[in-house]
N, CA, C and O atoms as a printed pandas DataFrame, in Angstrom:
     atom_number atom_name residue_name chain_id  residue_number  x_coord  y_coord  z_coord
0              1         N          UNK        A               1   -7.139   33.615  -27.637
1              2        CA          UNK        A               1   -7.223   32.388  -27.674
2              3         C          UNK        A               1   -7.958   31.986  -28.801
3              4         O          UNK        A               1   -8.881   32.733  -29.124
4              5         N          UNK        A               2   -7.734   30.831  -29.570
5              6        CA          UNK        A               2   -7.983   30.150  -30.747
6              7         C          UNK        A               2   -8.799   28.934  -30.211
7              8         O          UNK        A               2   -8.548   28.110  -29.332
8              9         N          UNK        A               3   -9.755   29.090  -30.960
9             10        CA          UNK        A               3  -11.435   28.051  -30.640
10            11         C          UNK        A               3  -11.206   26.577  -31.614
11            12         O          UNK        A               3  -10.469   26.516  -32.598
12            13         N          UNK        A               4  -11.900   25.625  -31.148
13            14        CA          UNK        A               4  -11.737   24.618  -32.313
14            15         C          UNK        A               4  -12.488   25.067  -32.666
15            16         O          UNK        A               4  -13.074   25.911  -31.987
16            17         N          UNK        A               5  -12.963   24.684  -34.186
17            18        CA          UNK        A               5  -14.302   24.455  -34.936
18            19         C          UNK        A               5  -15.252   23.664  -34.338
19            20         O          UNK        A               5  -14.951   22.578  -33.842
20            21         N          UNK        A               6  -16.508   24.157  -34.335
21            22        CA          UNK        A               6  -17.343   24.248  -33.646
22            23         C          UNK        A               6  -17.707   24.545  -32.319
23            24         O          UNK        A               6  -18.734   24.123  -31.788
24            25         N          UNK        A               7  -16.683   25.431  -31.658
25            26        CA          UNK        A               7  -16.601   26.085  -30.418
26            27         C          UNK        A               7  -17.341   27.472  -30.539
27            28         O          UNK        A               7  -17.001   28.396  -29.800
28            29         N          UNK        A               8  -18.300   27.617  -31.421
29            30        CA          UNK        A               8  -18.829   28.765  -31.418
30            31         C          UNK        A               8  -19.782   28.854  -30.193
31            32         O          UNK        A               8  -20.333   27.779  -29.956
32            33         N          UNK        A               9  -20.152   30.003  -29.253
33            34        CA          UNK        A               9  -21.320   30.406  -28.459
34            35         C          UNK        A               9  -22.482   30.025  -28.850
35            36         O          UNK        A               9  -22.915   30.386  -29.944
36            37         N          UNK        A              10  -23.275   29.128  -27.915
37            38        CA          UNK        A              10  -24.612   28.410  -28.311
38            39         C          UNK        A              10  -24.521   27.094  -29.559
39            40         O          UNK        A              10  -25.549   26.935  -30.218
40            41         N          UNK        A              11  -23.654   26.432  -29.785
41            42        CA          UNK        A              11  -23.190   25.289  -30.757
42            43         C          UNK        A              11  -23.284   23.906  -30.152
43            44         O          UNK        A              11  -23.989   22.946  -30.465
44            45         N          UNK        A              12  -22.028   24.128  -28.830
45            46        CA          UNK        A              12  -22.065   22.191  -28.189
46            47         C          UNK        A              12  -22.545   22.815  -26.491
47            48         O          UNK        A              12  -22.077   23.698  -25.772
48            49         N          UNK        A              13  -23.622   21.909  -26.351
49            50        CA          UNK        A              13  -24.171   22.406  -24.678
50            51         C          UNK        A              13  -23.749   20.508  -24.206
51            52         O          UNK        A              13  -23.957   19.413  -24.727
52            53         N          UNK        A              14  -22.980   21.089  -22.770
53            54        CA          UNK        A              14  -23.137   19.843  -22.075
54            55         C          UNK        A              14  -24.146   19.892  -20.940
55            56         O          UNK        A              14  -24.684   20.984  -20.761
56            57         N          UNK        A              15  -24.493   18.875  -20.135
57            58        CA          UNK        A              15  -25.468   19.160  -19.071
58            59         C          UNK        A              15  -25.425   18.111  -18.217
59            60         O          UNK        A              15  -25.502   17.053  -18.840
60            61         N          UNK        A              16  -25.330   17.966  -17.014
61            62        CA          UNK        A              16  -25.402   16.745  -15.990
62            63         C          UNK        A              16  -26.102   17.243  -14.984
63            64         O          UNK        A              16  -26.348   18.412  -14.688
64            65         N          UNK        A              17  -26.472   15.999  -14.366
65            66        CA          UNK        A              17  -27.501   16.581  -12.839
66            67         C          UNK        A              17  -26.631   15.504  -11.792
67            68         O          UNK        A              17  -26.264   14.372  -12.108
68            69         N          UNK        A              18  -26.399   16.209  -10.399
69            70        CA          UNK        A              18  -25.862   15.483   -9.361
70            71         C          UNK        A              18  -27.069   15.824   -8.513
71            72         O          UNK        A              18  -27.878   16.750   -8.568
72            73         N          UNK        A              19  -26.914   14.647   -7.610
73            74        CA          UNK        A              19  -27.407   15.049   -6.067
74            75         C          UNK        A              19  -26.551   14.852   -4.849
75            76         O          UNK        A              19  -25.743   13.948   -4.639
76            77         N          UNK        A              20  -26.871   15.841   -4.106
77            78        CA          UNK        A              20  -25.659   15.788   -3.182
78            79         C          UNK        A              20  -26.257   15.732   -1.770
79            80         O          UNK        A              20  -27.335   16.270   -1.519
80            81         N          UNK        A              21  -25.624   15.148   -0.963
81            82        CA          UNK        A              21  -25.879   14.691    0.248
82            83         C          UNK        A              21  -26.120   16.035    1.634
83            84         O          UNK        A              21  -26.472   15.804    2.791
84            85         N          UNK        A              22  -25.851   17.160    1.130
85            86        CA          UNK        A              22  -26.076   18.310    1.906
86            87         C          UNK        A              22  -27.197   18.910    0.999
87            88         O          UNK        A              22  -27.206   18.846   -0.231
88            89         N          UNK        A              23  -28.113   19.486    1.765
89            90        CA          UNK        A              23  -29.222   20.501    0.979
90            91         C          UNK        A              23  -29.329   21.508    1.556
91            92         O          UNK        A              23  -29.167   21.640    2.770
92            93         N          UNK        A              24  -29.665   22.511    0.648
93            94        CA          UNK        A              24  -29.225   23.862    0.465
94            95         C          UNK        A              24  -30.219   24.265    1.857
95            96         O          UNK        A              24  -30.977   23.493    2.445
96            97         N          UNK        A              25  -30.011   25.412    2.109
97            98        CA          UNK        A              25  -31.312   26.063    2.794
98            99         C          UNK        A              25  -33.006   26.208    2.338
99           100         O          UNK        A              25  -34.117   26.470    2.798
100          101         N          UNK        A              26  -32.706   26.049    1.814
101          102        CA          UNK        A              26  -34.239   26.246    0.772
102          103         C          UNK        A              26  -34.985   24.841    0.505
103          104         O          UNK        A              26  -36.145   24.639    0.146
104          105         N          UNK        A              27  -33.840   23.843    0.825
105          106        CA          UNK        A              27  -34.325   22.953    0.695
106          107         C          UNK        A              27  -33.779   21.420   -0.582
107          108         O          UNK        A              27  -34.082   20.227   -0.620
108          109         N          UNK        A              28  -33.026   22.162   -1.300
109          110        CA          UNK        A              28  -32.716   21.830   -2.738
110          111         C          UNK        A              28  -31.854   20.672   -2.343
111          112         O          UNK        A              28  -31.230   20.846   -1.296
112          113         N          UNK        A              29  -31.668   19.404   -3.019
113          114        CA          UNK        A              29  -30.271   18.729   -3.055
114          115         C          UNK        A              29  -29.897   18.161   -4.332
115          116         O          UNK        A              29  -29.021   17.308   -4.476
116          117         N          UNK        A              30  -30.769   18.797   -5.477
117          118        CA          UNK        A              30  -30.554   18.200   -7.020
118          119         C          UNK        A              30  -29.878   19.793   -7.644
119          120         O          UNK        A              30  -30.206   20.975   -7.551
120          121         N          UNK        A              31  -28.672   18.944   -8.362
121          122        CA          UNK        A              31  -28.125   19.886   -9.162
122          123         C          UNK        A              31  -27.928   20.277  -10.394
123          124         O          UNK        A              31  -26.712   20.220  -10.579
124          125         N          UNK        A              32  -28.488   20.663  -11.391
125          126        CA          UNK        A              32  -28.341   20.646  -13.308
126          127         C          UNK        A              32  -27.506   21.364  -13.206
127          128         O          UNK        A              32  -27.479   22.282  -12.386
128          129         N          UNK        A              33  -26.581   21.080  -14.078
129          130        CA          UNK        A              33  -25.395   21.922  -14.255
130          131         C          UNK        A              33  -25.445   21.987  -16.126
131          132         O          UNK        A              33  -25.624   20.978  -16.808
132          133         N          UNK        A              34  -25.242   23.406  -16.711
133          134        CA          UNK        A              34  -25.456   23.373  -17.905
134          135         C          UNK        A              34  -24.304   23.933  -18.499
135          136         O          UNK        A              34  -24.306   25.114  -18.150
136          137         N          UNK        A              35  -23.050   23.650  -19.407
137          138        CA          UNK        A              35  -22.447   24.660  -19.762
138          139         C          UNK        A              35  -22.389   24.676  -21.322
139          140         O          UNK        A              35  -22.553   23.671  -22.013
140          141         N          UNK        A              36  -22.103   26.105  -21.868
141          142        CA          UNK        A              36  -21.621   26.189  -22.801
142          143         C          UNK        A              36  -20.313   26.147  -23.628
143          144         O          UNK        A              36  -19.477   27.050  -23.600
144          145         N          UNK        A              37  -20.188   24.784  -24.521
145          146        CA          UNK        A              37  -19.022   24.769  -24.539
146          147         C          UNK        A              37  -17.855   26.133  -25.602
147          148         O          UNK        A              37  -16.625   26.112  -25.571
148          149         N          UNK        A              38  -18.602   27.034  -26.323
149          150        CA          UNK        A              38  -18.258   27.558  -26.694
150          151         C          UNK        A              38  -17.566   28.784  -25.925
151          152         O          UNK        A              38  -16.338   28.843  -25.984
152          153         N          UNK        A              39  -18.283   29.794  -25.186
153          154        CA          UNK        A              39  -18.411   30.586  -24.315
154          155         C          UNK        A              39  -17.509   30.080  -22.669
155          156         O          UNK        A              39  -16.618   30.703  -22.091
156          157         N          UNK        A              40  -17.825   29.435  -22.478
157          158        CA          UNK        A              40  -17.270   28.386  -21.109
158          159         C          UNK        A              40  -18.322   28.924  -20.451
159          160         O          UNK        A              40  -18.014   28.885  -19.260
160          161         N          UNK        A              41  -19.879   29.622  -20.626
161          162        CA          UNK        A              41  -20.538   29.962  -19.822
162          163         C          UNK        A              41  -20.889   28.782  -18.921
163          164         O          UNK        A              41  -20.759   27.638  -19.355
164          165         N          UNK        A              42  -21.374   29.035  -17.559
165          166        CA          UNK        A              42  -21.594   27.760  -16.652
166          167         C          UNK        A              42  -23.095   27.981  -16.061
167          168         O          UNK        A              42  -22.963   28.940  -15.300
168          169         N          UNK        A              43  -24.205   27.647  -16.039
169          170        CA          UNK        A              43  -25.758   27.395  -15.485
170          171         C          UNK        A              43  -25.966   26.708  -14.530
171          172         O          UNK        A              43  -25.786   25.492  -14.599
172          173         N          UNK        A              44  -26.356   27.250  -13.509
173          174        CA          UNK        A              44  -26.767   26.082  -12.685
174          175         C          UNK        A              44  -27.956   26.357  -11.761
175          176         O          UNK        A              44  -28.167   27.370  -11.093
176          177         N          UNK        A              45  -28.862   24.972  -11.888
177          178        CA          UNK        A              45  -30.103   24.889  -11.174
178          179         C          UNK        A              45  -30.359   24.339  -10.128
179          180         O          UNK        A              45  -29.889   23.228   -9.879
180          181         N          UNK        A              46  -31.056   24.905   -9.391
181          182        CA          UNK        A              46  -31.364   23.486   -7.941
182          183         C          UNK        A              46  -32.161   23.529   -8.071
183          184         O          UNK        A              46  -32.779   24.531   -8.434
184          185         N          UNK        A              47  -32.809   21.926   -7.733
185          186        CA          UNK        A              47  -33.998   21.366   -7.538
186          187         C          UNK        A              47  -34.292   20.397   -6.019
187          188         O          UNK        A              47  -33.469   19.642   -5.502
188          189         N          UNK        A              48  -35.509   20.645   -5.588
189          190        CA          UNK        A              48  -35.833   19.720   -4.224
190          191         C          UNK        A              48  -36.131   18.642   -5.317
191          192         O          UNK        A              48  -35.260   17.816   -5.045
192          193         N          UNK        A              49  -36.673   18.243   -6.158
193          194        CA          UNK        A              49  -36.661   16.651   -7.116
194          195         C          UNK        A              49  -36.221   16.773   -8.465
195          196         O          UNK        A              49  -36.322   17.644   -9.329
196          197         N          UNK        A              50  -35.690   15.613   -8.391
197          198        CA          UNK        A              50  -34.772   15.124   -9.937
198          199         C          UNK        A              50  -35.932   15.466  -11.126
199          200         O          UNK        A              50  -35.733   16.333  -11.977
200          201         N          UNK        A              51  -36.660   14.991  -11.088
201          202        CA          UNK        A              51  -37.666   15.284  -12.144
202          203         C          UNK        A              51  -37.967   16.792  -12.707
203          204         O          UNK        A              51  -38.541   17.153  -13.735
204          205         N          UNK        A              52  -37.456   17.418  -11.809
205          206        CA          UNK        A              52  -37.767   18.976  -12.685
206          207         C          UNK        A              52  -36.959   18.955  -13.085
207          208         O          UNK        A              52  -37.256   19.633  -14.069
208          209         N          UNK        A              53  -35.382   18.579  -13.301
209          210        CA          UNK        A              53  -34.452   18.761  -14.476
210          211         C          UNK        A              53  -34.633   18.587  -15.873
211          212         O          UNK        A              53  -33.931   19.194  -16.682
212          213         N          UNK        A              54  -35.722   17.629  -16.282
213          214        CA          UNK        A              54  -36.070   17.721  -17.512
214          215         C          UNK        A              54  -36.763   18.886  -18.297
215          216         O          UNK        A              54  -36.683   19.107  -19.505
216          217         N          UNK        A              55  -37.453   19.574  -17.360
217          218        CA          UNK        A              55  -38.212   20.694  -17.875
218          219         C          UNK        A              55  -36.990   21.842  -17.623
219          220         O          UNK        A              55  -36.822   22.347  -18.733
220          221         N          UNK        A              56  -36.617   22.099  -17.234
221          222        CA          UNK        A              56  -35.072   23.174  -16.698
222          223         C          UNK        A              56  -34.367   23.052  -18.202
223          224         O          UNK        A              56  -34.043   24.031  -18.874
224          225         N          UNK        A              57  -34.201   21.723  -18.584
225          226        CA          UNK        A              57  -33.341   21.569  -19.799
226          227         C          UNK        A              57  -34.057   21.685  -21.364
227          228         O          UNK        A              57  -33.552   22.089  -22.411
228          229         N          UNK        A              58  -35.211   21.249  -21.132
229          230        CA          UNK        A              58  -36.497   21.774  -22.225
230          231         C          UNK        A              58  -36.858   23.490  -22.213
231          232         O          UNK        A              58  -37.030   24.286  -23.136
232          233         N          UNK        A              59  -36.875   23.583  -21.290
233          234        CA          UNK        A              59  -36.697   25.322  -21.402
234          235         C          UNK        A              59  -35.535   26.228  -21.616
235          236         O          UNK        A              59  -35.624   27.319  -22.180
236          237         N          UNK        A              60  -34.347   25.673  -21.093
237          238        CA          UNK        A              60  -33.148   26.139  -21.965
238          239         C          UNK        A              60  -33.257   26.443  -23.154
239          240         O          UNK        A              60  -33.393   27.499  -23.771
240          241         N          UNK        A              61  -33.143   24.873  -23.531
241          242        CA          UNK        A              61  -33.269   24.581  -25.506
242          243         C          UNK        A              61  -34.146   25.695  -26.125
243          244         O          UNK        A              61  -33.775   26.599  -26.874
244          245         N          UNK        A              62  -35.461   25.422  -25.626
245          246        CA          UNK        A              62  -36.694   26.656  -25.865
246          247         C          UNK        A              62  -36.133   28.097  -26.215
247          248         O          UNK        A              62  -36.441   28.666  -27.262
248          249         N          UNK        A              63  -35.297   28.642  -25.273
249          250        CA          UNK        A              63  -34.911   29.586  -24.547
250          251         C          UNK        A              63  -33.668   30.142  -25.894
251          252         O          UNK        A              63  -33.503   31.241  -26.422
252          253         N          UNK        A              64  -33.011   28.878  -26.076
253          254        CA          UNK        A              64  -31.992   29.029  -27.617
254          255         C          UNK        A              64  -32.062   29.370  -28.170
255          256         O          UNK        A              64  -31.428   30.282  -28.700
256          257         N          UNK        A              65  -33.618   28.383  -28.600
257          258        CA          UNK        A              65  -34.158   28.557  -29.956
258          259         C          UNK        A              65  -34.420   29.600  -30.746
259          260         O          UNK        A              65  -34.137   29.829  -31.922
260          261         N          UNK        A              66  -35.396   30.609  -29.377
261          262        CA          UNK        A              66  -35.972   31.800  -29.624
262          263         C          UNK        A              66  -34.981   32.972  -30.024
263          264         O          UNK        A              66  -35.036   33.855  -30.879
264          265         N          UNK        A              67  -33.993   32.599  -28.997
265          266        CA          UNK        A              67  -32.664   33.464  -30.030
266          267         C          UNK        A              67  -32.194   33.142  -31.241
267          268         O          UNK        A              67  -31.229   33.808  -31.615
268          269         N          UNK        A              68  -32.643   32.215  -32.049
269          270        CA          UNK        A              68  -32.025   31.886  -33.018
270          271         C          UNK        A              68  -30.420   31.014  -33.138
271          272         O          UNK        A              68  -29.616   31.017  -34.070
272          273         N          UNK        A              69  -30.355   30.206  -31.612
273          274        CA          UNK        A              69  -28.715   29.662  -31.628
274          275         C          UNK        A              69  -28.944   28.463  -31.826
275          276         O          UNK        A              69  -29.558   27.698  -31.082
276          277         N          UNK        A              70  -28.235   28.133  -33.322
277          278        CA          UNK        A              70  -28.342   26.898  -33.781
278          279         C          UNK        A              70  -27.635   25.802  -32.903
279          280         O          UNK        A              70  -26.561   26.286  -32.548
280          281         N          UNK        A              71  -27.753   24.779  -32.501
281          282        CA          UNK        A              71  -27.580   23.917  -31.345
282          283         C          UNK        A              71  -27.069   22.709  -32.198
283          284         O          UNK        A              71  -27.909   22.010  -32.764
284          285         N          UNK        A              72  -26.144   22.511  -32.284
285          286        CA          UNK        A              72  -25.573   21.412  -33.283
286          287         C          UNK        A              72  -25.075   19.867  -32.540
287          288         O          UNK        A              72  -24.829   18.946  -33.320
288          289         N          UNK        A              73  -24.929   19.603  -30.952
289          290        CA          UNK        A              73  -24.600   18.803  -30.070
290          291         C          UNK        A              73  -24.752   19.093  -28.650
291          292         O          UNK        A              73  -24.248   20.048  -28.059
292          293         N          UNK        A              74  -25.548   18.114  -28.123
293          294        CA          UNK        A              74  -25.816   18.044  -26.838
294          295         C          UNK        A              74  -24.770   17.160  -26.221
295          296         O          UNK        A              74  -23.902   16.674  -26.945
296          297         N          UNK        A              75  -24.792   16.941  -25.055
297          298        CA          UNK        A              75  -23.987   16.103  -24.306
298          299         C          UNK        A              75  -24.249   16.150  -23.303
299          300         O          UNK        A              75  -24.171   17.199  -22.664
300          301         N          UNK        A              76  -24.798   14.632  -22.625
301          302        CA          UNK        A              76  -25.440   14.470  -21.634
302          303         C          UNK        A              76  -24.816   13.255  -20.687
303          304         O          UNK        A              76  -25.201   12.169  -21.121
304          305         N          UNK        A              77  -24.218   13.163  -19.865
305          306        CA          UNK        A              77  -23.502   11.854  -19.088
306          307         C          UNK        A              77  -24.886   10.412  -19.106
307          308         O          UNK        A              77  -25.929   10.832  -18.604
308          309         N          UNK        A              78  -24.942    9.547  -19.384
309          310        CA          UNK        A              78  -26.046    8.833  -19.543
310          311         C          UNK        A              78  -26.271    8.837  -20.784
311          312         O          UNK        A              78  -26.912    7.812  -21.016
312          313         N          UNK        A              79  -26.089    9.473  -21.822
313          314        CA          UNK        A              79  -27.527    9.976  -22.565
314          315         C          UNK        A              79  -28.158    8.637  -23.406
315          316         O          UNK        A              79  -29.101    8.766  -24.187
316          317         N          UNK        A              80  -27.664    7.657  -23.198
317          318        CA          UNK        A              80  -29.095    6.507  -23.841
318          319         C          UNK        A              80  -29.628    6.498  -23.132
319          320         O          UNK        A              80  -30.771    6.312  -23.548
320          321         N          UNK        A              81  -29.614    6.628  -21.634
321          322        CA          UNK        A              81  -30.255    6.227  -20.943
322          323         C          UNK        A              81  -31.720    7.856  -20.297
323          324         O          UNK        A              81  -32.545    7.955  -19.389
324          325         N          UNK        A              82  -31.284    8.681  -21.361
325          326        CA          UNK        A              82  -31.945   10.195  -21.063
326          327         C          UNK        A              82  -32.554   10.100  -22.408
327          328         O          UNK        A              82  -32.256   10.762  -23.403
328          329         N          UNK        A              83  -33.567    9.061  -22.275
329          330        CA          UNK        A              83  -34.921    9.856  -23.706
330          331         C          UNK        A              83  -35.390   10.669  -23.430
331          332         O          UNK        A              83  -35.838   10.950  -24.541
332          333         N          UNK        A              84  -35.768   11.484  -22.765
333          334        CA          UNK        A              84  -36.687   12.587  -22.824
334          335         C          UNK        A              84  -36.054   13.534  -23.371
335          336         O          UNK        A              84  -36.954   14.095  -23.996
336          337         N          UNK        A              85  -34.776   14.310  -23.638
337          338        CA          UNK        A              85  -34.239   15.027  -24.433
338          339         C          UNK        A              85  -33.749   14.628  -25.787
339          340         O          UNK        A              85  -32.922   15.239  -26.465
340          341         N          UNK        A              86  -34.493   13.302  -26.149
341          342        CA          UNK        A              86  -34.407   12.785  -27.603
342          343         C          UNK        A              86  -35.522   13.390  -28.480
343          344         O          UNK        A              86  -36.640   13.630  -28.026
344          345         N          UNK        A              87  -35.189   13.609  -29.663
345          346        CA          UNK        A              87  -35.673   14.778  -30.676
346          347         C          UNK        A              87  -36.265   13.398  -31.984
347          348         O          UNK        A              87  -36.766   13.739  -33.055
């Protein structure tokens, strides 16, 4: 399978958050979804409160930085309102 330019692992990242009507057995209702556009690896975190999403996203970005991955693009829905990830 051919990858488009910029589709290497760890180069482009997509993030989104959704609130579920149903709650997990642990009481979580907020789902933070992250996808590496190159590897198509999907990472999901569950939280009780939406406020924890920012720390989860920043922790993942820090881990990628420590691994030496050069992230070029982060795609977030409603990114203009999500100023906590602005550098």
